PDB file of N, CA and C in Angstrom:
ATOM      1  N   MET J   1      94.245  96.589 126.618  1.00 88.00           N
ATOM      2  CA  MET J   1      95.329  96.302 127.773  1.00 88.00           C
ATOM      3  C   MET J   1      95.394  94.627 128.563  1.00 88.00           C
ATOM      4  N   ILE J   2      94.462  93.803 128.133  1.00 92.00           N
ATOM      5  CA  ILE J   2      94.476  92.437 129.095  1.00 92.00           C
ATOM      6  C   ILE J   2      94.921  91.675 127.921  1.00 92.00           C
ATOM      7  N   LEU J   3      94.978  91.883 126.291  1.00 94.00           N
ATOM      8  CA  LEU J   3      95.828  91.125 125.746  1.00 94.00           C
ATOM      9  C   LEU J   3      97.759  91.346 125.312  1.00 94.00           C
ATOM     10  N   ALA J   4      97.475  92.256 125.986  1.00 95.00           N
ATOM     11  CA  ALA J   4      98.886  93.151 125.680  1.00 95.00           C
ATOM     12  C   ALA J   4     100.130  91.944 126.538  1.00 95.00           C
ATOM     13  N   ASP J   5     101.373  92.149 126.072  1.00 95.00           N
ATOM     14  CA  ASP J   5     102.292  91.305 126.986  1.00 95.00           C
ATOM     15  C   ASP J   5     102.924  91.816 128.117  1.00 95.00           C
ATOM     16  N   ALA J   6     102.765  93.180 128.029  1.00 97.00           N
ATOM     17  CA  ALA J   6     103.519  93.524 129.268  1.00 97.00           C
ATOM     18  C   ALA J   6     102.737  95.251 129.103  1.00 97.00           C
ATOM     19  N   VAL J   7     102.326  96.071 130.170  1.00 97.00           N
ATOM     20  CA  VAL J   7     101.945  97.288 130.145  1.00 97.00           C
ATOM     21  C   VAL J   7     102.955  98.328 131.067  1.00 97.00           C
ATOM     22  N   VAL J   8     103.122  99.318 130.683  1.00 98.00           N
ATOM     23  CA  VAL J   8     104.278 100.314 131.594  1.00 98.00           C
ATOM     24  C   VAL J   8     103.771 101.543 131.467  1.00 98.00           C
ATOM     25  N   TYR J   9     103.277 101.592 133.042  1.00 98.00           N
ATOM     26  CA  TYR J   9     102.895 103.039 133.455  1.00 98.00           C
ATOM     27  C   TYR J   9     103.886 103.682 133.821  1.00 98.00           C
ATOM     28  N   ALA J  10     103.347 104.810 133.584  1.00 97.00           N
ATOM     29  CA  ALA J  10     104.428 105.970 132.975  1.00 97.00           C
ATOM     30  C   ALA J  10     103.655 107.332 133.591  1.00 97.00           C
ATOM     31  N   SER J  11     104.646 107.958 134.241  1.00 96.00           N
ATOM     32  CA  SER J  11     103.992 109.429 135.078  1.00 96.00           C
ATOM     33  C   SER J  11     105.104 110.334 135.987  1.00 96.00           C
ATOM     34  N   PRO J  12     105.185 111.916 135.928  1.00 96.00           N
ATOM     35  CA  PRO J  12     105.947 112.356 136.806  1.00 96.00           C
ATOM     36  C   PRO J  12     105.317 112.664 138.163  1.00 96.00           C
ATOM     37  N   ILE J  13     105.870 112.735 138.815  1.00 93.00           N
ATOM     38  CA  ILE J  13     105.709 112.803 140.280  1.00 93.00           C
ATOM     39  C   ILE J  13     104.580 113.999 140.577  1.00 93.00           C
ATOM     40  N   TYR J  14     103.773 114.081 141.198  1.00 88.00           N
ATOM     41  CA  TYR J  14     103.021 115.585 141.787  1.00 88.00           C
ATOM     42  C   TYR J  14     102.189 115.324 143.133  1.00 88.00           C
ATOM     43  N   CYS J  15     103.160 116.323 143.641  1.00 87.00           N
ATOM     44  CA  CYS J  15     102.594 116.435 145.270  1.00 87.00           C
ATOM     45  C   CYS J  15     103.042 114.797 145.560  1.00 87.00           C
ATOM     46  N   TYR J  16     103.974 114.464 145.772  1.00 88.00           N
ATOM     47  CA  TYR J  16     104.420 112.753 146.159  1.00 88.00           C
ATOM     48  C   TYR J  16     103.350 111.544 145.376  1.00 88.00           C
ATOM     49  N   ASP J  17     102.617 111.718 144.608  1.00 91.00           N
ATOM     50  CA  ASP J  17     101.931 110.731 143.955  1.00 91.00           C
ATOM     51  C   ASP J  17     102.164 110.948 142.334  1.00 91.00           C
ATOM     52  N   PHE J  18     101.023 110.272 142.022  1.00 91.00           N
ATOM     53  CA  PHE J  18     101.488 109.913 140.444  1.00 91.00           C
ATOM     54  C   PHE J  18     100.386 111.068 139.973  1.00 91.00           C
ATOM     55  N   THR J  19     100.222 111.570 138.549  1.00 94.00           N
ATOM     56  CA  THR J  19      99.262 112.536 138.420  1.00 94.00           C
ATOM     57  C   THR J  19      98.029 111.710 138.398  1.00 94.00           C
ATOM     58  N   SER J  20      96.841 112.580 138.276  1.00 94.00           N
ATOM     59  CA  SER J  20      95.255 112.178 138.797  1.00 94.00           C
ATOM     60  C   SER J  20      94.912 111.189 137.547  1.00 94.00           C
ATOM     61  N   GLN J  21      95.255 111.802 136.288  1.00 96.00           N
ATOM     62  CA  GLN J  21      95.186 111.129 135.584  1.00 96.00           C
ATOM     63  C   GLN J  21      95.530 109.693 135.421  1.00 96.00           C
ATOM     64  N   LEU J  22      96.507 109.329 135.994  1.00 95.00           N
ATOM     65  CA  LEU J  22      97.478 108.007 136.210  1.00 95.00           C
ATOM     66  C   LEU J  22      96.478 107.296 136.906  1.00 95.00           C
ATOM     67  N   LYS J  23      96.680 107.963 138.097  1.00 94.00           N
ATOM     68  CA  LYS J  23      95.529 107.733 139.562  1.00 94.00           C
ATOM     69  C   LYS J  23      94.231 106.870 139.568  1.00 94.00           C
ATOM     70  N   THR J  24      93.392 107.642 138.471  1.00 95.00           N
ATOM     71  CA  THR J  24      92.238 107.425 137.820  1.00 95.00           C
ATOM     72  C   THR J  24      92.160 106.437 137.331  1.00 95.00           C
ATOM     73  N   PHE J  25      92.800 106.414 136.423  1.00 96.00           N
ATOM     74  CA  PHE J  25      93.590 105.171 135.467  1.00 96.00           C
ATOM     75  C   PHE J  25      93.861 103.771 136.097  1.00 96.00           C
ATOM     76  N   ILE J  26      94.383 103.791 137.079  1.00 94.00           N
ATOM     77  CA  ILE J  26      94.451 102.656 137.575  1.00 94.00           C
ATOM     78  C   ILE J  26      93.627 102.565 138.887  1.00 94.00           C
ATOM     79  N   ASP J  27      92.523 103.207 139.220  1.00 94.00           N
ATOM     80  CA  ASP J  27      91.327 102.965 140.013  1.00 94.00           C
ATOM     81  C   ASP J  27      90.557 102.246 139.578  1.00 94.00           C
ATOM     82  N   ARG J  28      90.580 102.726 137.995  1.00 95.00           N
ATOM     83  CA  ARG J  28      89.738 102.067 137.395  1.00 95.00           C
ATOM     84  C   ARG J  28      89.746 100.629 136.375  1.00 95.00           C
ATOM     85  N   HIS J  29      91.034  99.862 137.093  1.00 94.00           N
ATOM     86  CA  HIS J  29      91.428  99.035 136.940  1.00 94.00           C
ATOM     87  C   HIS J  29      90.560  97.496 137.936  1.00 94.00           C
ATOM     88  N   TYR J  30      90.563  97.972 139.143  1.00 93.00           N
ATOM     89  CA  TYR J  30      89.896  97.047 140.068  1.00 93.00           C
ATOM     90  C   TYR J  30      88.926  96.734 139.902  1.00 93.00           C
ATOM     91  N   CYS J  31      87.789  97.328 138.321  1.00 94.00           N
ATOM     92  CA  CYS J  31      86.558  96.514 137.618  1.00 94.00           C
ATOM     93  C   CYS J  31      87.007  95.421 137.672  1.00 94.00           C
ATOM     94  N   LEU J  32      88.518  95.329 136.692  1.00 95.00           N
ATOM     95  CA  LEU J  32      88.978  93.963 136.342  1.00 95.00           C
ATOM     96  C   LEU J  32      88.996  92.743 137.297  1.00 95.00           C
ATOM     97  N   THR J  33      88.610  92.889 138.728  1.00 95.00           N
ATOM     98  CA  THR J  33      88.769  91.957 139.642  1.00 95.00           C
ATOM     99  C   THR J  33      87.408  91.070 140.000  1.00 95.00           C
ATOM    100  N   ILE J  34      87.304  90.013 140.555  1.00 94.00           N
ATOM    101  CA  ILE J  34      86.574  89.499 140.751  1.00 94.00           C
ATOM    102  C   ILE J  34      86.791  88.776 142.709  1.00 94.00           C
ATOM    103  N   ASN J  35      85.812  88.817 143.521  1.00 93.00           N
ATOM    104  CA  ASN J  35      85.546  88.617 144.493  1.00 93.00           C
ATOM    105  C   ASN J  35      86.774  88.873 145.415  1.00 93.00           C
ATOM    106  N   PHE J  36      87.677  90.567 145.595  1.00 88.00           N
ATOM    107  CA  PHE J  36      88.614  90.806 146.086  1.00 88.00           C
ATOM    108  C   PHE J  36      88.327  90.244 147.966  1.00 88.00           C
ATOM    109  N   GLY J  37      89.070  89.744 148.324  1.00 86.00           N
ATOM    110  CA  GLY J  37      89.289  89.625 149.448  1.00 86.00           C
ATOM    111  C   GLY J  37      88.809  88.339 149.827  1.00 86.00           C
ATOM    112  N   SER J  38      88.666  87.467 148.749  1.00 90.00           N
ATOM    113  CA  SER J  38      88.166  86.365 148.924  1.00 90.00           C
ATOM    114  C   SER J  38      89.024  85.191 148.535  1.00 90.00           C
ATOM    115  N   PRO J  39      89.514  83.897 149.173  1.00 89.00           N
ATOM    116  CA  PRO J  39      90.051  82.635 148.326  1.00 89.00           C
ATOM    117  C   PRO J  39      89.918  82.779 147.060  1.00 89.00           C
ATOM    118  N   SER J  40      88.854  83.125 146.408  1.00 93.00           N
ATOM    119  CA  SER J  40      88.602  82.687 145.195  1.00 93.00           C
ATOM    120  C   SER J  40      88.901  84.597 144.213  1.00 93.00           C
ATOM    121  N   HIS J  41      89.292  85.312 144.982  1.00 94.00           N
ATOM    122  CA  HIS J  41      89.678  86.241 143.836  1.00 94.00           C
ATOM    123  C   HIS J  41      90.766  86.144 142.605  1.00 94.00           C
ATOM    124  N   THR J  42      90.235  87.188 141.865  1.00 95.00           N
ATOM    125  CA  THR J  42      90.883  86.493 140.679  1.00 95.00           C
ATOM    126  C   THR J  42      91.269  88.134 139.916  1.00 95.00           C
ATOM    127  N   SER J  43      91.664  88.353 139.056  1.00 96.00           N
ATOM    128  CA  SER J  43      91.789  89.091 138.073  1.00 96.00           C
ATOM    129  C   SER J  43      92.154  89.042 136.550  1.00 96.00           C
ATOM    130  N   SER J  44      91.574  89.887 135.845  1.00 96.00           N
ATOM    131  CA  SER J  44      91.534  89.601 134.272  1.00 96.00           C
ATOM    132  C   SER J  44      92.822  89.967 133.502  1.00 96.00           C
ATOM    133  N   ILE J  45      93.932  90.651 134.655  1.00 97.00           N
ATOM    134  CA  ILE J  45      95.221  90.988 134.301  1.00 97.00           C
ATOM    135  C   ILE J  45      95.813  90.000 134.999  1.00 97.00           C
ATOM    136  N   GLU J  46      95.451  89.190 135.870  1.00 96.00           N
ATOM    137  CA  GLU J  46      96.551  88.442 136.708  1.00 96.00           C
ATOM    138  C   GLU J  46      97.806  87.607 136.224  1.00 96.00           C
ATOM    139  N   GLY J  47      98.800  87.791 136.505  1.00 96.00           N
ATOM    140  CA  GLY J  47     100.288  87.330 135.581  1.00 96.00           C
ATOM    141  C   GLY J  47     101.034  88.319 134.256  1.00 96.00           C
ATOM    142  N   LYS J  48      99.718  89.343 134.352  1.00 97.00           N
ATOM    143  CA  LYS J  48     100.595  90.270 133.510  1.00 97.00           C
ATOM    144  C   LYS J  48     102.053  91.159 133.996  1.00 97.00           C
ATOM    145  N   LYS J  49     102.297  91.056 133.014  1.00 98.00           N
ATOM    146  CA  LYS J  49     103.901  91.633 133.378  1.00 98.00           C
ATOM    147  C   LYS J  49     103.522  93.328 133.370  1.00 98.00           C
ATOM    148  N   VAL J  50     103.954  93.947 134.645  1.00 98.00           N
ATOM    149  CA  VAL J  50     103.499  95.164 134.740  1.00 98.00           C
ATOM    150  C   VAL J  50     104.796  96.230 135.184  1.00 98.00           C
ATOM    151  N   ALA J  51     105.229  97.556 134.854  1.00 98.00           N
ATOM    152  CA  ALA J  51     106.329  98.171 135.133  1.00 98.00           C
ATOM    153  C   ALA J  51     105.892  99.642 135.480  1.00 98.00           C
ATOM    154  N   LEU J  52     106.406 100.072 136.211  1.00 98.00           N
ATOM    155  CA  LEU J  52     106.220 101.537 136.775  1.00 98.00           C
ATOM    156  C   LEU J  52     107.652 102.345 136.612  1.00 98.00           C
ATOM    157  N   LEU J  53     107.316 103.658 135.667  1.00 97.00           N
ATOM    158  CA  LEU J  53     108.630 104.518 135.052  1.00 97.00           C
ATOM    159  C   LEU J  53     107.971 105.598 135.639  1.00 97.00           C
ATOM    160  N   ILE J  54     108.677 106.471 136.366  1.00 96.00           N
ATOM    161  CA  ILE J  54     108.369 107.968 136.756  1.00 96.00           C
ATOM    162  C   ILE J  54     109.272 108.937 136.951  1.00 96.00           C
ATOM    163  N   THR J  55     108.982 109.990 136.846  1.00 95.00           N
ATOM    164  CA  THR J  55     110.395 110.827 136.570  1.00 95.00           C
ATOM    165  C   THR J  55     109.856 111.792 138.038  1.00 95.00           C
ATOM    166  N   CYS J  56     110.982 112.473 138.362  1.00 92.00           N
ATOM    167  CA  CYS J  56     110.651 113.219 139.717  1.00 92.00           C
ATOM    168  C   CYS J  56     111.681 114.552 139.516  1.00 92.00           C
ATOM    169  N   MET J  57     111.369 115.913 139.919  1.00 92.00           N
ATOM    170  CA  MET J  57     112.056 116.493 140.278  1.00 92.00           C
ATOM    171  C   MET J  57     113.585 116.628 141.135  1.00 92.00           C
ATOM    172  N   GLY J  58     112.941 115.992 142.387  1.00 87.00           N
ATOM    173  CA  GLY J  58     113.865 116.005 143.382  1.00 87.00           C
ATOM    174  C   GLY J  58     114.734 114.433 143.671  1.00 87.00           C
ATOM    175  N   THR J  59     114.655 113.906 144.617  1.00 80.00           N
ATOM    176  CA  THR J  59     115.415 112.779 144.853  1.00 80.00           C
ATOM    177  C   THR J  59     114.315 111.919 144.576  1.00 80.00           C
ATOM    178  N   GLU J  60     114.454 110.298 144.971  1.00 77.00           N
ATOM    179  CA  GLU J  60     113.162 109.416 144.858  1.00 77.00           C
ATOM    180  C   GLU J  60     112.817 109.553 146.388  1.00 77.00           C
ATOM    181  N   GLU J  61     113.958 108.676 146.750  1.00 77.00           N
ATOM    182  CA  GLU J  61     113.727 109.073 148.365  1.00 77.00           C
ATOM    183  C   GLU J  61     112.924 110.387 148.958  1.00 77.00           C
ATOM    184  N   GLY J  62     111.839 109.956 149.672  1.00 81.00           N
ATOM    185  CA  GLY J  62     110.917 110.754 150.234  1.00 81.00           C
ATOM    186  C   GLY J  62     110.337 111.718 149.276  1.00 81.00           C
ATOM    187  N   ASN J  63     109.828 111.304 147.867  1.00 85.00           N
ATOM    188  CA  ASN J  63     109.686 112.115 147.076  1.00 85.00           C
ATOM    189  C   ASN J  63     108.452 110.677 146.359  1.00 85.00           C
ATOM    190  N   ALA J  64     109.434 109.960 145.390  1.00 87.00           N
ATOM    191  CA  ALA J  64     108.723 109.010 144.588  1.00 87.00           C
ATOM    192  C   ALA J  64     108.417 107.756 145.262  1.00 87.00           C
ATOM    193  N   ASP J  65     108.602 107.555 146.512  1.00 88.00           N
ATOM    194  CA  ASP J  65     108.432 106.521 147.372  1.00 88.00           C
ATOM    195  C   ASP J  65     107.377 105.639 147.704  1.00 88.00           C
ATOM    196  N   LEU J  66     106.243 106.663 147.599  1.00 89.00           N
ATOM    197  CA  LEU J  66     105.309 106.614 148.287  1.00 89.00           C
ATOM    198  C   LEU J  66     104.340 105.863 147.330  1.00 89.00           C
ATOM    199  N   ALA J  67     104.104 106.590 145.663  1.00 92.00           N
ATOM    200  CA  ALA J  67     103.816 106.405 144.362  1.00 92.00           C
ATOM    201  C   ALA J  67     104.051 104.765 144.231  1.00 92.00           C
ATOM    202  N   GLU J  68     105.777 104.557 144.483  1.00 92.00           N
ATOM    203  CA  GLU J  68     106.160 103.166 144.088  1.00 92.00           C
ATOM    204  C   GLU J  68     105.077 102.382 145.004  1.00 92.00           C
ATOM    205  N   GLU J  69     105.166 102.377 146.490  1.00 94.00           N
ATOM    206  CA  GLU J  69     104.442 101.503 147.407  1.00 94.00           C
ATOM    207  C   GLU J  69     103.036 101.351 146.617  1.00 94.00           C
ATOM    208  N   ILE J  70     102.133 102.419 146.528  1.00 93.00           N
ATOM    209  CA  ILE J  70     100.725 102.538 146.005  1.00 93.00           C
ATOM    210  C   ILE J  70     100.736 101.648 144.783  1.00 93.00           C
ATOM    211  N   PHE J  71     101.844 101.940 144.055  1.00 96.00           N
ATOM    212  CA  PHE J  71     101.577 101.278 142.706  1.00 96.00           C
ATOM    213  C   PHE J  71     101.943  99.260 143.020  1.00 96.00           C
ATOM    214  N   ASP J  72     102.960  99.299 143.881  1.00 96.00           N
ATOM    215  CA  ASP J  72     103.268  98.040 143.766  1.00 96.00           C
ATOM    216  C   ASP J  72     102.096  97.157 144.995  1.00 96.00           C
ATOM    217  N   ARG J  73     101.748  97.659 145.594  1.00 95.00           N
ATOM    218  CA  ARG J  73     100.266  97.107 146.195  1.00 95.00           C
ATOM    219  C   ARG J  73      99.163  96.901 145.731  1.00 95.00           C
ATOM    220  N   SER J  74      98.860  98.045 144.528  1.00 96.00           N
ATOM    221  CA  SER J  74      97.520  97.590 143.289  1.00 96.00           C
ATOM    222  C   SER J  74      98.074  96.670 143.002  1.00 96.00           C
ATOM    223  N   MET J  75      98.720  96.559 142.162  1.00 97.00           N
ATOM    224  CA  MET J  75      99.530  95.666 140.982  1.00 97.00           C
ATOM    225  C   MET J  75     100.091  94.095 141.371  1.00 97.00           C
ATOM    226  N   ARG J  76      99.995  94.218 142.815  1.00 95.00           N
ATOM    227  CA  ARG J  76     100.700  92.692 143.332  1.00 95.00           C
ATOM    228  C   ARG J  76      99.142  92.231 144.033  1.00 95.00           C
ATOM    229  N   ASN J  77      98.919  92.865 144.698  1.00 94.00           N
ATOM    230  CA  ASN J  77      98.120  92.372 146.290  1.00 94.00           C
ATOM    231  C   ASN J  77      96.354  92.339 145.084  1.00 94.00           C
ATOM    232  N   VAL J  78      95.933  93.778 144.364  1.00 95.00           N
ATOM    233  CA  VAL J  78      94.630  93.466 144.502  1.00 95.00           C
ATOM    234  C   VAL J  78      94.735  93.271 142.690  1.00 95.00           C
ATOM    235  N   LEU J  79      95.666  93.448 141.895  1.00 97.00           N
ATOM    236  CA  LEU J  79      95.657  93.077 140.339  1.00 97.00           C
ATOM    237  C   LEU J  79      96.724  91.506 140.126  1.00 97.00           C
ATOM    238  N   LYS J  80      96.936  91.218 140.590  1.00 96.00           N
ATOM    239  CA  LYS J  80      97.750  89.764 140.698  1.00 96.00           C
ATOM    240  C   LYS J  80      98.841  90.128 139.442  1.00 96.00           C
ATOM    241  N   CYS J  81      99.205  91.178 139.685  1.00 97.00           N
ATOM    242  CA  CYS J  81     100.155  91.216 138.425  1.00 97.00           C
ATOM    243  C   CYS J  81     101.963  90.930 138.529  1.00 97.00           C
ATOM    244  N   ASN J  82     102.046  90.592 137.462  1.00 97.00           N
ATOM    245  CA  ASN J  82     103.546  90.263 137.604  1.00 97.00           C
ATOM    246  C   ASN J  82     104.387  91.974 137.475  1.00 97.00           C
ATOM    247  N   LEU J  83     104.854  92.151 138.818  1.00 97.00           N
ATOM    248  CA  LEU J  83     105.564  93.092 138.554  1.00 97.00           C
ATOM    249  C   LEU J  83     107.135  93.164 137.995  1.00 97.00           C
ATOM    250  N   ILE J  84     107.057  93.620 137.186  1.00 96.00           N
ATOM    251  CA  ILE J  84     108.589  93.571 136.485  1.00 96.00           C
ATOM    252  C   ILE J  84     109.572  94.357 137.763  1.00 96.00           C
ATOM    253  N   GLY J  85     109.098  95.827 137.831  1.00 95.00           N
ATOM    254  CA  GLY J  85     110.075  96.813 138.468  1.00 95.00           C
ATOM    255  C   GLY J  85     109.217  98.070 138.796  1.00 95.00           C
ATOM    256  N   LYS J  86     109.867  99.003 139.427  1.00 95.00           N
ATOM    257  CA  LYS J  86     109.595  99.992 139.454  1.00 95.00           C
ATOM    258  C   LYS J  86     111.178 101.243 139.003  1.00 95.00           C
ATOM    259  N   TYR J  87     110.817 102.187 138.361  1.00 96.00           N
ATOM    260  CA  TYR J  87     111.905 102.519 137.691  1.00 96.00           C
ATOM    261  C   TYR J  87     112.075 104.265 138.047  1.00 96.00           C
ATOM    262  N   THR J  88     112.648 104.439 138.349  1.00 94.00           N
ATOM    263  CA  THR J  88     112.506 106.107 138.884  1.00 94.00           C
ATOM    264  C   THR J  88     113.970 106.861 138.484  1.00 94.00           C
ATOM    265  N   ILE J  89     113.311 107.964 137.828  1.00 95.00           N
ATOM    266  CA  ILE J  89     114.806 108.923 137.431  1.00 95.00           C
ATOM    267  C   ILE J  89     114.297 110.109 138.134  1.00 95.00           C
ATOM    268  N   PRO J  90     115.571 110.151 139.079  1.00 93.00           N
ATOM    269  CA  PRO J  90     115.244 111.497 140.193  1.00 93.00           C
ATOM    270  C   PRO J  90     115.387 113.000 139.468  1.00 93.00           C
ATOM    271  N   LEU J  91     115.492 114.260 139.649  1.00 93.00           N
ATOM    272  CA  LEU J  91     116.412 115.022 139.650  1.00 93.00           C
ATOM    273  C   LEU J  91     116.304 115.453 137.789  1.00 93.00           C
ATOM    274  N   SER J  92     114.971 115.671 137.540  1.00 92.00           N
ATOM    275  CA  SER J  92     114.597 115.757 135.967  1.00 92.00           C
ATOM    276  C   SER J  92     114.806 116.794 135.531  1.00 92.00           C
ATOM    277  N   GLU J  93     115.273 118.029 136.308  1.00 92.00           N
ATOM    278  CA  GLU J  93     116.119 119.244 135.554  1.00 92.00           C
ATOM    279  C   GLU J  93     117.541 119.319 135.859  1.00 92.00           C
ATOM    280  N   ALA J  94     118.447 118.184 136.192  1.00 94.00           N
ATOM    281  CA  ALA J  94     119.962 118.209 136.057  1.00 94.00           C
ATOM    282  C   ALA J  94     120.112 117.674 134.582  1.00 94.00           C
ATOM    283  N   PRO J  95     121.304 118.626 134.618  1.00 96.00           N
ATOM    284  CA  PRO J  95     122.019 118.633 133.028  1.00 96.00           C
ATOM    285  C   PRO J  95     121.876 116.758 132.346  1.00 96.00           C
ATOM    286  N   ASP J  96     121.831 116.318 133.049  1.00 97.00           N
ATOM    287  CA  ASP J  96     122.310 114.604 132.876  1.00 97.00           C
ATOM    288  C   ASP J  96     121.062 113.646 132.523  1.00 97.00           C
ATOM    289  N   PHE J  97     119.938 114.536 132.572  1.00 96.00           N
ATOM    290  CA  PHE J  97     118.457 113.733 132.894  1.00 96.00           C
ATOM    291  C   PHE J  97     118.580 112.795 131.786  1.00 96.00           C
ATOM    292  N   ASN J  98     118.362 113.339 130.642  1.00 96.00           N
ATOM    293  CA  ASN J  98     118.184 112.689 129.066  1.00 96.00           C
ATOM    294  C   ASN J  98     119.544 111.340 129.311  1.00 96.00           C
ATOM    295  N   ASP J  99     120.606 111.432 129.390  1.00 97.00           N
ATOM    296  CA  ASP J  99     121.338 110.021 129.443  1.00 97.00           C
ATOM    297  C   ASP J  99     120.805 109.325 130.294  1.00 97.00           C
ATOM    298  N   ARG J 100     120.319 109.751 131.656  1.00 97.00           N
ATOM    299  CA  ARG J 100     120.242 108.415 132.561  1.00 97.00           C
ATOM    300  C   ARG J 100     119.216 108.036 132.154  1.00 97.00           C
ATOM    301  N   ALA J 101     117.706 108.586 131.960  1.00 97.00           N
ATOM    302  CA  ALA J 101     116.278 108.690 130.921  1.00 97.00           C
ATOM    303  C   ALA J 101     117.004 107.193 130.597  1.00 97.00           C
ATOM    304  N   LYS J 102     117.667 107.332 129.088  1.00 97.00           N
ATOM    305  CA  LYS J 102     117.769 106.005 128.464  1.00 97.00           C
ATOM    306  C   LYS J 102     118.334 105.137 128.823  1.00 97.00           C
ATOM    307  N   GLU J 103     119.232 105.163 129.833  1.00 98.00           N
ATOM    308  CA  GLU J 103     119.783 104.277 130.352  1.00 98.00           C
ATOM    309  C   GLU J 103     118.380 103.329 131.397  1.00 98.00           C
ATOM    310  N   VAL J 104     117.954 103.969 132.076  1.00 97.00           N
ATOM    311  CA  VAL J 104     116.749 103.509 132.982  1.00 97.00           C
ATOM    312  C   VAL J 104     115.324 102.895 131.658  1.00 97.00           C
ATOM    313  N   ALA J 105     115.198 103.635 130.586  1.00 96.00           N
ATOM    314  CA  ALA J 105     114.508 103.187 129.748  1.00 96.00           C
ATOM    315  C   ALA J 105     115.607 101.541 129.498  1.00 96.00           C
ATOM    316  N   ASN J 106     116.396 101.698 128.765  1.00 97.00           N
ATOM    317  CA  ASN J 106     116.984 100.470 127.967  1.00 97.00           C
ATOM    318  C   ASN J 106     117.208  99.112 128.986  1.00 97.00           C
ATOM    319  N   LYS J 107     117.191  99.513 130.398  1.00 97.00           N
ATOM    320  CA  LYS J 107     117.025  98.311 131.508  1.00 97.00           C
ATOM    321  C   LYS J 107     115.754  97.992 131.982  1.00 97.00           C
ATOM    322  N   LEU J 108     114.616  98.977 131.704  1.00 97.00           N
ATOM    323  CA  LEU J 108     113.490  98.854 131.965  1.00 97.00           C
ATOM    324  C   LEU J 108     112.926  97.719 130.589  1.00 97.00           C
ATOM    325  N   THR J 109     113.494  98.188 129.360  1.00 96.00           N
ATOM    326  CA  THR J 109     113.364  96.971 127.634  1.00 96.00           C
ATOM    327  C   THR J 109     113.691  95.844 128.069  1.00 96.00           C
ATOM    328  N   LYS J 110     115.294  95.574 128.834  1.00 97.00           N
ATOM    329  CA  LYS J 110     115.678  94.494 129.051  1.00 97.00           C
ATOM    330  C   LYS J 110     115.209  93.557 130.060  1.00 97.00           C
ATOM    331  N   ASP J 111     114.266  94.459 131.220  1.00 96.00           N
ATOM    332  CA  ASP J 111     114.087  93.646 132.340  1.00 96.00           C
ATOM    333  C   ASP J 111     112.602  92.840 131.585  1.00 96.00           C
ATOM    334  N   ILE J 112     111.999  93.448 131.184  1.00 95.00           N
ATOM    335  CA  ILE J 112     110.492  93.340 130.327  1.00 95.00           C
ATOM    336  C   ILE J 112     110.670  91.686 129.452  1.00 95.00           C
ATOM    337  N   ILE J 113     111.703  92.263 128.517  1.00 94.00           N
ATOM    338  CA  ILE J 113     112.151  90.601 127.855  1.00 94.00           C
ATOM    339  C   ILE J 113     112.540  89.404 128.817  1.00 94.00           C
ATOM    340  N   GLN J 114     113.069  89.905 129.675  1.00 93.00           N
ATOM    341  CA  GLN J 114     113.836  88.389 130.565  1.00 93.00           C
ATOM    342  C   GLN J 114     112.969  88.551 131.688  1.00 93.00           C
ATOM    343  N   LYS J 115     111.797  88.672 132.069  1.00 82.00           N
ATOM    344  CA  LYS J 115     111.117  88.534 133.108  1.00 82.00           C
ATOM    345  C   LYS J 115     109.814  87.882 132.543  1.00 82.00           C
TER     346      LYS J 115
END
């Protein structure tokens, strides 16, 4: 992960948050920081391009917004990553879900390349 050009974190929303597996994975990133909270705070993945891709059965607002905020704070403030974007595909049981997922995947790919 440290040597990767970019990292995409993906999860469905479960009870307004990531799955426990992704939450644990992100929590374990904190060992990549040194001197958190001090002026000399650094991270082994500082500047790394990262993005969040989530799906949810409901709408984004009032459903995925909390997970997006947690991710934002962890990646920007603690790990000092270059957050490319947060991509949510709501209404996962709708008939057009696959088409919307492809559109979001294309946008995510372009954003990683361009930013």
